[in-house]
mmCIF file of C-alpha atoms in Angstrom:
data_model
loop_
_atom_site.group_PDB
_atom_site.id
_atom_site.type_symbol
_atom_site.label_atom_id
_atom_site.label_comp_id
_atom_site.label_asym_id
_atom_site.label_seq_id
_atom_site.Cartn_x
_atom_site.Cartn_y
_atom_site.Cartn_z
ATOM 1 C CA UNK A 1 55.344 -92.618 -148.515
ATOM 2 C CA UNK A 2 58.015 -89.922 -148.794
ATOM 3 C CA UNK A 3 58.220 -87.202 -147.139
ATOM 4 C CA UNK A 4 58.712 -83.774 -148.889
ATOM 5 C CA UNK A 5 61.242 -80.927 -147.936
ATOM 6 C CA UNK A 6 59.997 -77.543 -148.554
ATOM 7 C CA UNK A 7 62.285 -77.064 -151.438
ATOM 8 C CA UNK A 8 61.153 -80.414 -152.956
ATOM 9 C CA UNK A 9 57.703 -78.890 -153.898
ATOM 10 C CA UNK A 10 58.210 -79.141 -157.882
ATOM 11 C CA UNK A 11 59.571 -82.920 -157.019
ATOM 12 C CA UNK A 12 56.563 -83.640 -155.308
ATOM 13 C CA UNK A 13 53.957 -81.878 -157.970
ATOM 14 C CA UNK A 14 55.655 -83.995 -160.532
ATOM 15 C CA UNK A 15 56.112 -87.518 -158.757
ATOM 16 C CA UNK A 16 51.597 -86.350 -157.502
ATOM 17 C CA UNK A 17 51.292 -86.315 -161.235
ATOM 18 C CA UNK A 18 52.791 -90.032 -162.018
ATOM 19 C CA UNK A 19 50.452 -91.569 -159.409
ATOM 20 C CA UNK A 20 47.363 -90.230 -160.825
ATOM 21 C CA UNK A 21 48.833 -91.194 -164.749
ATOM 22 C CA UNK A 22 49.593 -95.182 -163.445
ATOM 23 C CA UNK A 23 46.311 -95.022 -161.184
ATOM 24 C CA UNK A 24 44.044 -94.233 -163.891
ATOM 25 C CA UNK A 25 46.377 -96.522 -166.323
ATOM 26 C CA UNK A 26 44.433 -99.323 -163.660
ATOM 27 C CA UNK A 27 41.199 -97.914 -164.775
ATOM 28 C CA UNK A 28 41.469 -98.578 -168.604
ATOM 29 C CA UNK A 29 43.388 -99.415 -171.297
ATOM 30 C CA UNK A 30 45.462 -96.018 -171.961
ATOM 31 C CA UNK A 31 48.585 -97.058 -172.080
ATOM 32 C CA UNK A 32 50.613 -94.122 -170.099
ATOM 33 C CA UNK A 33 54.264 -95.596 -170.240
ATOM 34 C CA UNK A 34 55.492 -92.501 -172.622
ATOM 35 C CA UNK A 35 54.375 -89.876 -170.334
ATOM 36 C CA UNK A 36 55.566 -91.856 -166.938
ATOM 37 C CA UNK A 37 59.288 -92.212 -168.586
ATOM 38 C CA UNK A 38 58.795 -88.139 -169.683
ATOM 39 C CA UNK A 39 57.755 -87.444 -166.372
ATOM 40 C CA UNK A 40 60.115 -89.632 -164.341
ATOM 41 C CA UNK A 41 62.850 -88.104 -166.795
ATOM 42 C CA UNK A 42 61.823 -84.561 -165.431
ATOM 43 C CA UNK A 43 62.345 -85.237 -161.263
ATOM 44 C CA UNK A 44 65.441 -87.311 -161.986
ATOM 45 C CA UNK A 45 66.412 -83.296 -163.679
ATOM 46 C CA UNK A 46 64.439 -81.205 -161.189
ATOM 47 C CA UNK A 47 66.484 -83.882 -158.388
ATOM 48 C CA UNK A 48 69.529 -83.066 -159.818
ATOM 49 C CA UNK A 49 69.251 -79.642 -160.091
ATOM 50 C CA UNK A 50 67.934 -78.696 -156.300
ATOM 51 C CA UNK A 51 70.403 -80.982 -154.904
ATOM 52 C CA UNK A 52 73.109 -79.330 -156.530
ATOM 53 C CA UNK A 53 73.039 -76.017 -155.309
ATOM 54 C CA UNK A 54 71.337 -77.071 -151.724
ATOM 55 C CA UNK A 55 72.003 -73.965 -148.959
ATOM 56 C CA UNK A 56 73.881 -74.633 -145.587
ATOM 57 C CA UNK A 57 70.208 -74.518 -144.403
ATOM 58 C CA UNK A 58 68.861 -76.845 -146.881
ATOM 59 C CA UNK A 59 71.316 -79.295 -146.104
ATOM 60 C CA UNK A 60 70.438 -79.351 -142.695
ATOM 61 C CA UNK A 61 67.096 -80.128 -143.326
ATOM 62 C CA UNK A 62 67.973 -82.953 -145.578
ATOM 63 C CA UNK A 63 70.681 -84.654 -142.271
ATOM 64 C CA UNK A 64 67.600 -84.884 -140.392
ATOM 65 C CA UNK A 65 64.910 -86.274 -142.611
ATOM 66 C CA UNK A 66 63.496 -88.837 -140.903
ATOM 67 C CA UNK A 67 63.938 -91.630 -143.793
ATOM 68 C CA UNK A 68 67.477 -91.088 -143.479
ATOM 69 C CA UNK A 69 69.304 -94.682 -142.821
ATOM 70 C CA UNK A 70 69.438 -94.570 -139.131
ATOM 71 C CA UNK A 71 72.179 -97.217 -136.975
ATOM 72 C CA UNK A 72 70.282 -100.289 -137.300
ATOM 73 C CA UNK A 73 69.796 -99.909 -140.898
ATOM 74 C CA UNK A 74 73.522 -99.794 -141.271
ATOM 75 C CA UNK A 75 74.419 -102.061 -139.452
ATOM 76 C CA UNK A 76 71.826 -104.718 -140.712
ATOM 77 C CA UNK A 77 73.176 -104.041 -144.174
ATOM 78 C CA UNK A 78 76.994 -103.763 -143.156
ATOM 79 C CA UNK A 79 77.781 -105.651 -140.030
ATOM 80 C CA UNK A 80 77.225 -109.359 -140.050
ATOM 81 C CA UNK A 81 77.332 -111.092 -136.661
ATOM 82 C CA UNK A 82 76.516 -107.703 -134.650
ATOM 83 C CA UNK A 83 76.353 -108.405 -130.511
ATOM 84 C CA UNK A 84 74.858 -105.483 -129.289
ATOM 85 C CA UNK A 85 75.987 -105.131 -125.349
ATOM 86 C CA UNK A 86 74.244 -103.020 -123.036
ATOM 87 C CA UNK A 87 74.666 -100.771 -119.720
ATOM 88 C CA UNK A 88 77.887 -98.336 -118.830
ATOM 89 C CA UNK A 89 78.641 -101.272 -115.693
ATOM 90 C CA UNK A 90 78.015 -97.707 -113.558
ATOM 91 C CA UNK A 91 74.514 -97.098 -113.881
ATOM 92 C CA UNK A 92 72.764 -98.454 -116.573
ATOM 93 C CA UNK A 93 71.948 -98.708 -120.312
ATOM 94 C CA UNK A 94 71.467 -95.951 -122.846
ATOM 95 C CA UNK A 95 69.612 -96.668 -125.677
ATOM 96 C CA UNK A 96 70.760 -93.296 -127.935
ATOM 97 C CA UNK A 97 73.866 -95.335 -128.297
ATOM 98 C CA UNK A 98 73.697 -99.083 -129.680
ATOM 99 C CA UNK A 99 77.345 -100.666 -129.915
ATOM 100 C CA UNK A 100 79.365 -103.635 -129.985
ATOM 101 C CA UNK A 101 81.510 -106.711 -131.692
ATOM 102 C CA UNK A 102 80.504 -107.850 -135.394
ATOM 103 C CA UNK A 103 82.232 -108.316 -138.869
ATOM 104 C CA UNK A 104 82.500 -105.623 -141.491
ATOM 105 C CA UNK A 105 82.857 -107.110 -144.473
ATOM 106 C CA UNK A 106 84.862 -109.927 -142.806
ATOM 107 C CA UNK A 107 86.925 -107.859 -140.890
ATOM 108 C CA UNK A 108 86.423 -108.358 -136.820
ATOM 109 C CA UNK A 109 85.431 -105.020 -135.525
ATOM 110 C CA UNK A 110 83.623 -102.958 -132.218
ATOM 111 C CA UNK A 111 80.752 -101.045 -134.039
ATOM 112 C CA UNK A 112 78.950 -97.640 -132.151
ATOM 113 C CA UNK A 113 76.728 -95.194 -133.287
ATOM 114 C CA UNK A 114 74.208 -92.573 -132.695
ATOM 115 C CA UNK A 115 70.333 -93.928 -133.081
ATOM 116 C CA UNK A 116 67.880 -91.738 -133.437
ATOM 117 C CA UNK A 117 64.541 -94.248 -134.027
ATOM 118 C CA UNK A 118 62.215 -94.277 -137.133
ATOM 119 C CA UNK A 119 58.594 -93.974 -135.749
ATOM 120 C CA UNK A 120 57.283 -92.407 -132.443
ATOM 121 C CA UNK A 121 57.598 -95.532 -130.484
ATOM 122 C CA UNK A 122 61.097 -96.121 -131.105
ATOM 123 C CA UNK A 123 62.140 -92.457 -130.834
ATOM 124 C CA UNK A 124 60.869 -91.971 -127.618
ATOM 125 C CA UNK A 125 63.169 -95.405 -126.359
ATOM 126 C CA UNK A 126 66.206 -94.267 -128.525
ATOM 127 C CA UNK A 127 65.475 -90.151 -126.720
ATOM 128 C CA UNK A 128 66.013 -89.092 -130.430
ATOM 129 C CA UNK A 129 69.703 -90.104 -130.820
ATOM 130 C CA UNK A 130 70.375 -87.966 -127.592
ATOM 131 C CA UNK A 131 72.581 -89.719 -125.270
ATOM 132 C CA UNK A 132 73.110 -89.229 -121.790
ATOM 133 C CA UNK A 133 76.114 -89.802 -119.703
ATOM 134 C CA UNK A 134 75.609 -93.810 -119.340
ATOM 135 C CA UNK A 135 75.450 -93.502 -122.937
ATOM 136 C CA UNK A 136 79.210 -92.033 -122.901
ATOM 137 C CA UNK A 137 80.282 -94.300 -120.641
ATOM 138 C CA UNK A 138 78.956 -97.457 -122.641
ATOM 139 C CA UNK A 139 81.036 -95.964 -125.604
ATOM 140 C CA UNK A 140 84.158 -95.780 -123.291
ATOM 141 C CA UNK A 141 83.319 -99.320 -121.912
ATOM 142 C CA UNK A 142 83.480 -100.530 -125.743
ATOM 143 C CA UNK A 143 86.566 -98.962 -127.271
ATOM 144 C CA UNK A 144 88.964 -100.276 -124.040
ATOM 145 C CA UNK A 145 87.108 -103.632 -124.814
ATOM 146 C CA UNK A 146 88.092 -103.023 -128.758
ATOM 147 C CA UNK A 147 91.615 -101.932 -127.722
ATOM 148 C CA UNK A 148 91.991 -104.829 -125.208
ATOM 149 C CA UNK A 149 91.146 -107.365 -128.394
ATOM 150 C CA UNK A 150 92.681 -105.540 -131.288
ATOM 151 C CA UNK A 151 89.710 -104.583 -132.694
ATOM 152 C CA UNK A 152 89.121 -101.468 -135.310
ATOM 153 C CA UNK A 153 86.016 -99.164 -134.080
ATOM 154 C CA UNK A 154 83.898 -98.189 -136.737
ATOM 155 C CA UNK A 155 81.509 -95.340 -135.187
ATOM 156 C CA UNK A 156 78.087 -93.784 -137.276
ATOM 157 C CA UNK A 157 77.635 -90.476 -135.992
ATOM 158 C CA UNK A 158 73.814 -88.885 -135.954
ATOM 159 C CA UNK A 159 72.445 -86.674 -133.232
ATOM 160 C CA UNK A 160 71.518 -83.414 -132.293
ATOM 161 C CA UNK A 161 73.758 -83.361 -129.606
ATOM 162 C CA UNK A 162 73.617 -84.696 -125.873
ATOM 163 C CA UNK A 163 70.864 -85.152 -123.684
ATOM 164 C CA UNK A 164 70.515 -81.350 -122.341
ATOM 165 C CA UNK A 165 68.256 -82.494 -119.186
ATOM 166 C CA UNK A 166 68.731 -82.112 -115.284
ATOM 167 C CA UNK A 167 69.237 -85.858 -114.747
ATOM 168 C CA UNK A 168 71.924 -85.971 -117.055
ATOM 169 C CA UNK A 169 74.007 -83.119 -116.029
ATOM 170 C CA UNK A 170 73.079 -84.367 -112.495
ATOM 171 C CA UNK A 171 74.956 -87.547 -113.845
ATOM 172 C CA UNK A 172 78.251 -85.783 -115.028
ATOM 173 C CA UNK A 173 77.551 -85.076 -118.618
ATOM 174 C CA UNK A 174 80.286 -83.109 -119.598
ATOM 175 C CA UNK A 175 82.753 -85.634 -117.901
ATOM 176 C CA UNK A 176 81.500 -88.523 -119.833
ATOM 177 C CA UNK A 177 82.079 -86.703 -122.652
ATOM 178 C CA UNK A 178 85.318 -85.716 -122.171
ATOM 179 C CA UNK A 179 86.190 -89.643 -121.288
ATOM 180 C CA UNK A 180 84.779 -90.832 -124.312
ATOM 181 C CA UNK A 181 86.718 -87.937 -126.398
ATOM 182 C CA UNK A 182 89.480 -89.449 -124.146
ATOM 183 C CA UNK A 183 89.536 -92.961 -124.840
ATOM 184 C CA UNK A 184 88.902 -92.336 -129.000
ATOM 185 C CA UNK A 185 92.267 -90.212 -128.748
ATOM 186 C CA UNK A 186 93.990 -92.877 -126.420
ATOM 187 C CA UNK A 187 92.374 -96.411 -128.647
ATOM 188 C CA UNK A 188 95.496 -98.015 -129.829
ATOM 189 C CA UNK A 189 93.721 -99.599 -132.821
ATOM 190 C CA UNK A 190 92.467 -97.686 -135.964
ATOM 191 C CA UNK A 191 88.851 -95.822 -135.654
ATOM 192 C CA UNK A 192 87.194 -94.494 -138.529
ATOM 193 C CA UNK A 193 83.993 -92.283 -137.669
ATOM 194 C CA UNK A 194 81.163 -91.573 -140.178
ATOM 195 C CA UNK A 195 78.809 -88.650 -139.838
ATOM 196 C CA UNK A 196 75.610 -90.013 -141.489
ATOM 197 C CA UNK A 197 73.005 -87.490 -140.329
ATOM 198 C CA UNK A 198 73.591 -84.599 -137.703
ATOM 199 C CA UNK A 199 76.568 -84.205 -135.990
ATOM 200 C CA UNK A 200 75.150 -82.169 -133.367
ATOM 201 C CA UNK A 201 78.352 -80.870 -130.437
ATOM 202 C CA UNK A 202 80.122 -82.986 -128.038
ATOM 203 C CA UNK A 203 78.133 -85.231 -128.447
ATOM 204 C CA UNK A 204 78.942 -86.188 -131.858
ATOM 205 C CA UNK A 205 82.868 -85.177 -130.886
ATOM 206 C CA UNK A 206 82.685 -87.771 -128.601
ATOM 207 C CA UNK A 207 82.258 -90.434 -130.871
ATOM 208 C CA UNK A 208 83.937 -88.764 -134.048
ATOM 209 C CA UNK A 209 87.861 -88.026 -132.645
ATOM 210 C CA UNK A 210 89.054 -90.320 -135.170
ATOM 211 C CA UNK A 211 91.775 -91.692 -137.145
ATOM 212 C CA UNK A 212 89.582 -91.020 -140.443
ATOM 213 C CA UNK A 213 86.554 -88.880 -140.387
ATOM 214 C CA UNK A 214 84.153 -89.204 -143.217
ATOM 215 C CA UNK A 215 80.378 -87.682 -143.953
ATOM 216 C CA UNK A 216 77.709 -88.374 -146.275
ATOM 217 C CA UNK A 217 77.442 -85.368 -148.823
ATOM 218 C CA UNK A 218 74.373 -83.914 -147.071
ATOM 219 C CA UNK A 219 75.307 -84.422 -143.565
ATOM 220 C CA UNK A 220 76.044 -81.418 -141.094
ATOM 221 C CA UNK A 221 78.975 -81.582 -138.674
ATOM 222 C CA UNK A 222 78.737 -78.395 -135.999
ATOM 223 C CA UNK A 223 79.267 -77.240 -132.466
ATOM 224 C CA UNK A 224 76.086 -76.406 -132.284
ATOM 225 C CA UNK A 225 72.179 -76.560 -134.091
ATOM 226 C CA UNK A 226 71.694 -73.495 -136.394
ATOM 227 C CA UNK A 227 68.302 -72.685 -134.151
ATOM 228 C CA UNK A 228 70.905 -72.618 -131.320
ATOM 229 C CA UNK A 229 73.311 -70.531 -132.848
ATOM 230 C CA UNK A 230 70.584 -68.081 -133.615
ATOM 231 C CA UNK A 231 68.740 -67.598 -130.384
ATOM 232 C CA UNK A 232 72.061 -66.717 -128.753
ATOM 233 C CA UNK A 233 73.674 -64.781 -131.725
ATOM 234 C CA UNK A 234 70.073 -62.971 -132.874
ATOM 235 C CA UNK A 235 68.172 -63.732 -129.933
ATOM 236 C CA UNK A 236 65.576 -65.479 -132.445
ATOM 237 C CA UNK A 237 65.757 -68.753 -133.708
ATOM 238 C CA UNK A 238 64.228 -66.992 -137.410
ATOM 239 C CA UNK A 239 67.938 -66.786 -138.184
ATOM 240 C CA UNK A 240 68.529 -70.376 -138.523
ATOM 241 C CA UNK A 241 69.440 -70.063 -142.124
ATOM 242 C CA UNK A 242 71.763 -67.298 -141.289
ATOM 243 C CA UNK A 243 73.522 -68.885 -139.100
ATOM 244 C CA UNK A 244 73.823 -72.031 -140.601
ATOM 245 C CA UNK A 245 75.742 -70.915 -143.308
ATOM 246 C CA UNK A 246 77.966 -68.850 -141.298
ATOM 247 C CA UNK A 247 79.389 -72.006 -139.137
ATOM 248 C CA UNK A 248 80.677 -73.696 -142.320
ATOM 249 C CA UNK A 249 79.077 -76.729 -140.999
ATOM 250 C CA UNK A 250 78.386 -78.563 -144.449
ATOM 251 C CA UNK A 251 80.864 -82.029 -145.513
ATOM 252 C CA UNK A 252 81.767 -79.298 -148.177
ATOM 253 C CA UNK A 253 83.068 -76.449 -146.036
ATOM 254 C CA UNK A 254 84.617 -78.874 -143.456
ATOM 255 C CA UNK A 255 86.628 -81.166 -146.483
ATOM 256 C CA UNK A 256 88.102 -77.632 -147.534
ATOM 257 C CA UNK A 257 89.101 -76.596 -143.831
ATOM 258 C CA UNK A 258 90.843 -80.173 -143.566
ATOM 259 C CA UNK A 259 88.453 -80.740 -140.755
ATOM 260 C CA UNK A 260 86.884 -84.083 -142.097
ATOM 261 C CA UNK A 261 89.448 -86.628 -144.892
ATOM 262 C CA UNK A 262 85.936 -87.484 -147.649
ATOM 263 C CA UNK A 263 82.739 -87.119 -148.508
ATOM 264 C CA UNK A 264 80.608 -90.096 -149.131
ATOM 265 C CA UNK A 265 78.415 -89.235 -152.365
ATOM 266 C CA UNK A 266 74.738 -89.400 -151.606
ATOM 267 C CA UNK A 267 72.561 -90.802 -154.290
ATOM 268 C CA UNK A 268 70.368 -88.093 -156.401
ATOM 269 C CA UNK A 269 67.839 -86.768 -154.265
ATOM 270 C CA UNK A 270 69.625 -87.050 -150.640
ATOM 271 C CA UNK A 271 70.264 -90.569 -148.749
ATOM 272 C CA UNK A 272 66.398 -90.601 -147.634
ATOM 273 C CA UNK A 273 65.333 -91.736 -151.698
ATOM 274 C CA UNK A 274 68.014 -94.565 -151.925
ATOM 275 C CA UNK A 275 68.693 -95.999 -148.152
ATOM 276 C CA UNK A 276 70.046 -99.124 -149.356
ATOM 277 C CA UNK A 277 72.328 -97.466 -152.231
ATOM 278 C CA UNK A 278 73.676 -94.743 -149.604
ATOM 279 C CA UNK A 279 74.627 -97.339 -146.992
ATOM 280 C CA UNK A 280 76.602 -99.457 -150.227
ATOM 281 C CA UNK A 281 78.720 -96.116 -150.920
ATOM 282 C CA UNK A 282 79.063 -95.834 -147.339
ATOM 283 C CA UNK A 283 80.272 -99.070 -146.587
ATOM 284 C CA UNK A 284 82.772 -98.689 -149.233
ATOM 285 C CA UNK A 285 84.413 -95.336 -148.045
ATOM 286 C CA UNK A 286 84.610 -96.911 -144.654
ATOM 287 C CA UNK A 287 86.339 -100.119 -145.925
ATOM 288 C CA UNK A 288 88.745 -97.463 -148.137
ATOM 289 C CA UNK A 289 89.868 -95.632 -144.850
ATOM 290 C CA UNK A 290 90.229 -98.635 -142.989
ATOM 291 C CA UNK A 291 92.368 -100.313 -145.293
ATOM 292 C CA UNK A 292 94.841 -97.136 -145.104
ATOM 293 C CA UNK A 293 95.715 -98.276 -141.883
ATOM 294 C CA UNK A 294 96.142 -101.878 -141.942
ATOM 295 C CA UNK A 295 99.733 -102.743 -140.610
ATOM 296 C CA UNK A 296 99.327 -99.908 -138.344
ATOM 297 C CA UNK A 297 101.187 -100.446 -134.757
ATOM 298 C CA UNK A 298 99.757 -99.277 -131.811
ATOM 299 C CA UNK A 299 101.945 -96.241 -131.531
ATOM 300 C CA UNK A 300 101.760 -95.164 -135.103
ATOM 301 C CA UNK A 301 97.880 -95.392 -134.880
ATOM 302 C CA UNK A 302 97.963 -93.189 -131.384
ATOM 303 C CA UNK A 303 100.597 -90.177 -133.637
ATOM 304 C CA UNK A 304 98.339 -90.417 -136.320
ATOM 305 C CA UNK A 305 95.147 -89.568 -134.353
ATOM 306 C CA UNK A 306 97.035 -87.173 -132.550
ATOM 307 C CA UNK A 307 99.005 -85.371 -135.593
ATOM 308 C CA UNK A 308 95.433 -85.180 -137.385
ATOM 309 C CA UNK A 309 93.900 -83.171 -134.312
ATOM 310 C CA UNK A 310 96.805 -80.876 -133.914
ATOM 311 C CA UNK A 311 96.924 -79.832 -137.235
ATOM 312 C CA UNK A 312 93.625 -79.119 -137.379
ATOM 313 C CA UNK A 313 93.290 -74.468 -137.698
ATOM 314 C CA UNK A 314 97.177 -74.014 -138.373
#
């Protein structure tokens, strides 16, 4: 069943339609394939049309439908021979962060990412993508493990940001953090870092200071949630919309501020219609940017990080 954005209304009186048309096709012998094809014709339009002029706002809403391919999705369709490992080796294992060795497209590489579950069950194990500072330190744990082997790092960016709570910060959030921005800037072998969903503060910095940085069309990159940037800005989280489009936080405004190097075209109607198709175009941009860099040395990977990063607002 999909589930409707507010601005996907005429979409979803339309597709309403062509369920009633083939369920009382099952009823008789009208045939209804003339007016299915006419109909299906229109919200392939109305699709294109919406998604074409989508708000900073919109967008948002669209990074964090919940049919969005999530980590295990991706990596199911992209990484053969996945070995997830577990625990920081400090104080124990983070599920908002799933990561380690597998094969991209034959290539040996250390996989990470953000996951943010796909039902109540598994939300409430992964905290909603929201990692906490074991999390970090898991991340840290598997880039010196890729840089010890000579492995690429290939990390899928999606949350809302860190784990805000007491027993986090109690736990050194802001240092973990910081190391795992660290050891991305320090990894001696290429990283490539794909925002998929929401890249939601530090936390998504932490796992995005990358070689290449690429998002899907309708992600969001930002230092911080629109609702956030209203309630201190306004004082009410009603300026959401507001304030989403003034933090240039769409693929669109950050490709044009040199902030991110592409954008991964979603198929019509956001990733959330066409998983499988979205995690193909994906898996192609991040074999693109990859390839870039083969023949790399360690030291020309490290000034190529680093030149990216410094140029970045000059």
């Amino acid at each position: 069943m999909i589930t409707y954005l507010e601005f996907e209304k005429p979409v979803a009186e339309l597709e309403t339609r062509i369920k009633e048309l083939k369920a009382s096709a099952g009823e008789g012998a009208v045939n209804i394939d003339a007016e299915v094809k006419k109909l299906e014709a229109k919200v392939e339009a109305q699709l294109k049309a919406i998604y074409a002029k989508l708000t900073p706002w919109q967008k948002t809403q669209v990074a964090r439908h919940p049919a969005r391919p999530h980590l295990k999705d991706i990596t199911s369709a992209l990484i053969t021979d996945f070995t997830p490992l577990a625990g920081d080796r400090k104080f124990g294992e983070d599920c908002a962060i799933i990561g380690g060795p597998g094969r991209f497209r034959g290539r040996p590489v250390m996989v990470m990412g953000h996951e943010k579950g796909s039902d109540t069950a598994s939300r409430l194990k992964h905290n909603f993508g929201m990692a906490k500072p074991e999390g970090y330190r898991k991340a840290v744990r598997l880039m010196e493990m890729a840089d010890r082997f000579g492995l690429p790092v290939i990390s899928f960016v999606d949350t809302s940001g860190a784990f805000p709570g007491i027993h986090a910060e109690e736990r050194g959030q802001a240092e973990a953090i910081a190391r795992s921005t660290e050891a991305c800037l320090k990894l001696g072998t290429p990283m490539v870092a794909a925002i998929v969903g929401e890249g939601g503060s530090g936390g998504a910095v932490a796992l995005a200071t990358a070689n290449r940085i690429i998002m899907l069309e309708h992600s969001v990159y930002a230092v911080i949630s629109p609702e956030g940037c209203a309630s201190i800005l306004w004082r009410t989280s009603d300026k959401a919309a507001d304030a989403a489009a003034a933090m240039k936080q769409t693929a669109q405004d950050l490709k044009a501020l040199n902030l991110i190097d592409v954008i991964v075209p979603e198929p019509v109607g956001g990733a959330h219609r066409s998983p499988q198709a979205a995690i193909k175009m994906l898996g192609d941009a991040v074999e693109t940017q990859l390839s870039t860099m083969d023949g790399m040395g360690t030291d020309a990977v490290r000034d190529d990080r680093r030149a990216k990063f410094l140029a970045m607002g000059r």
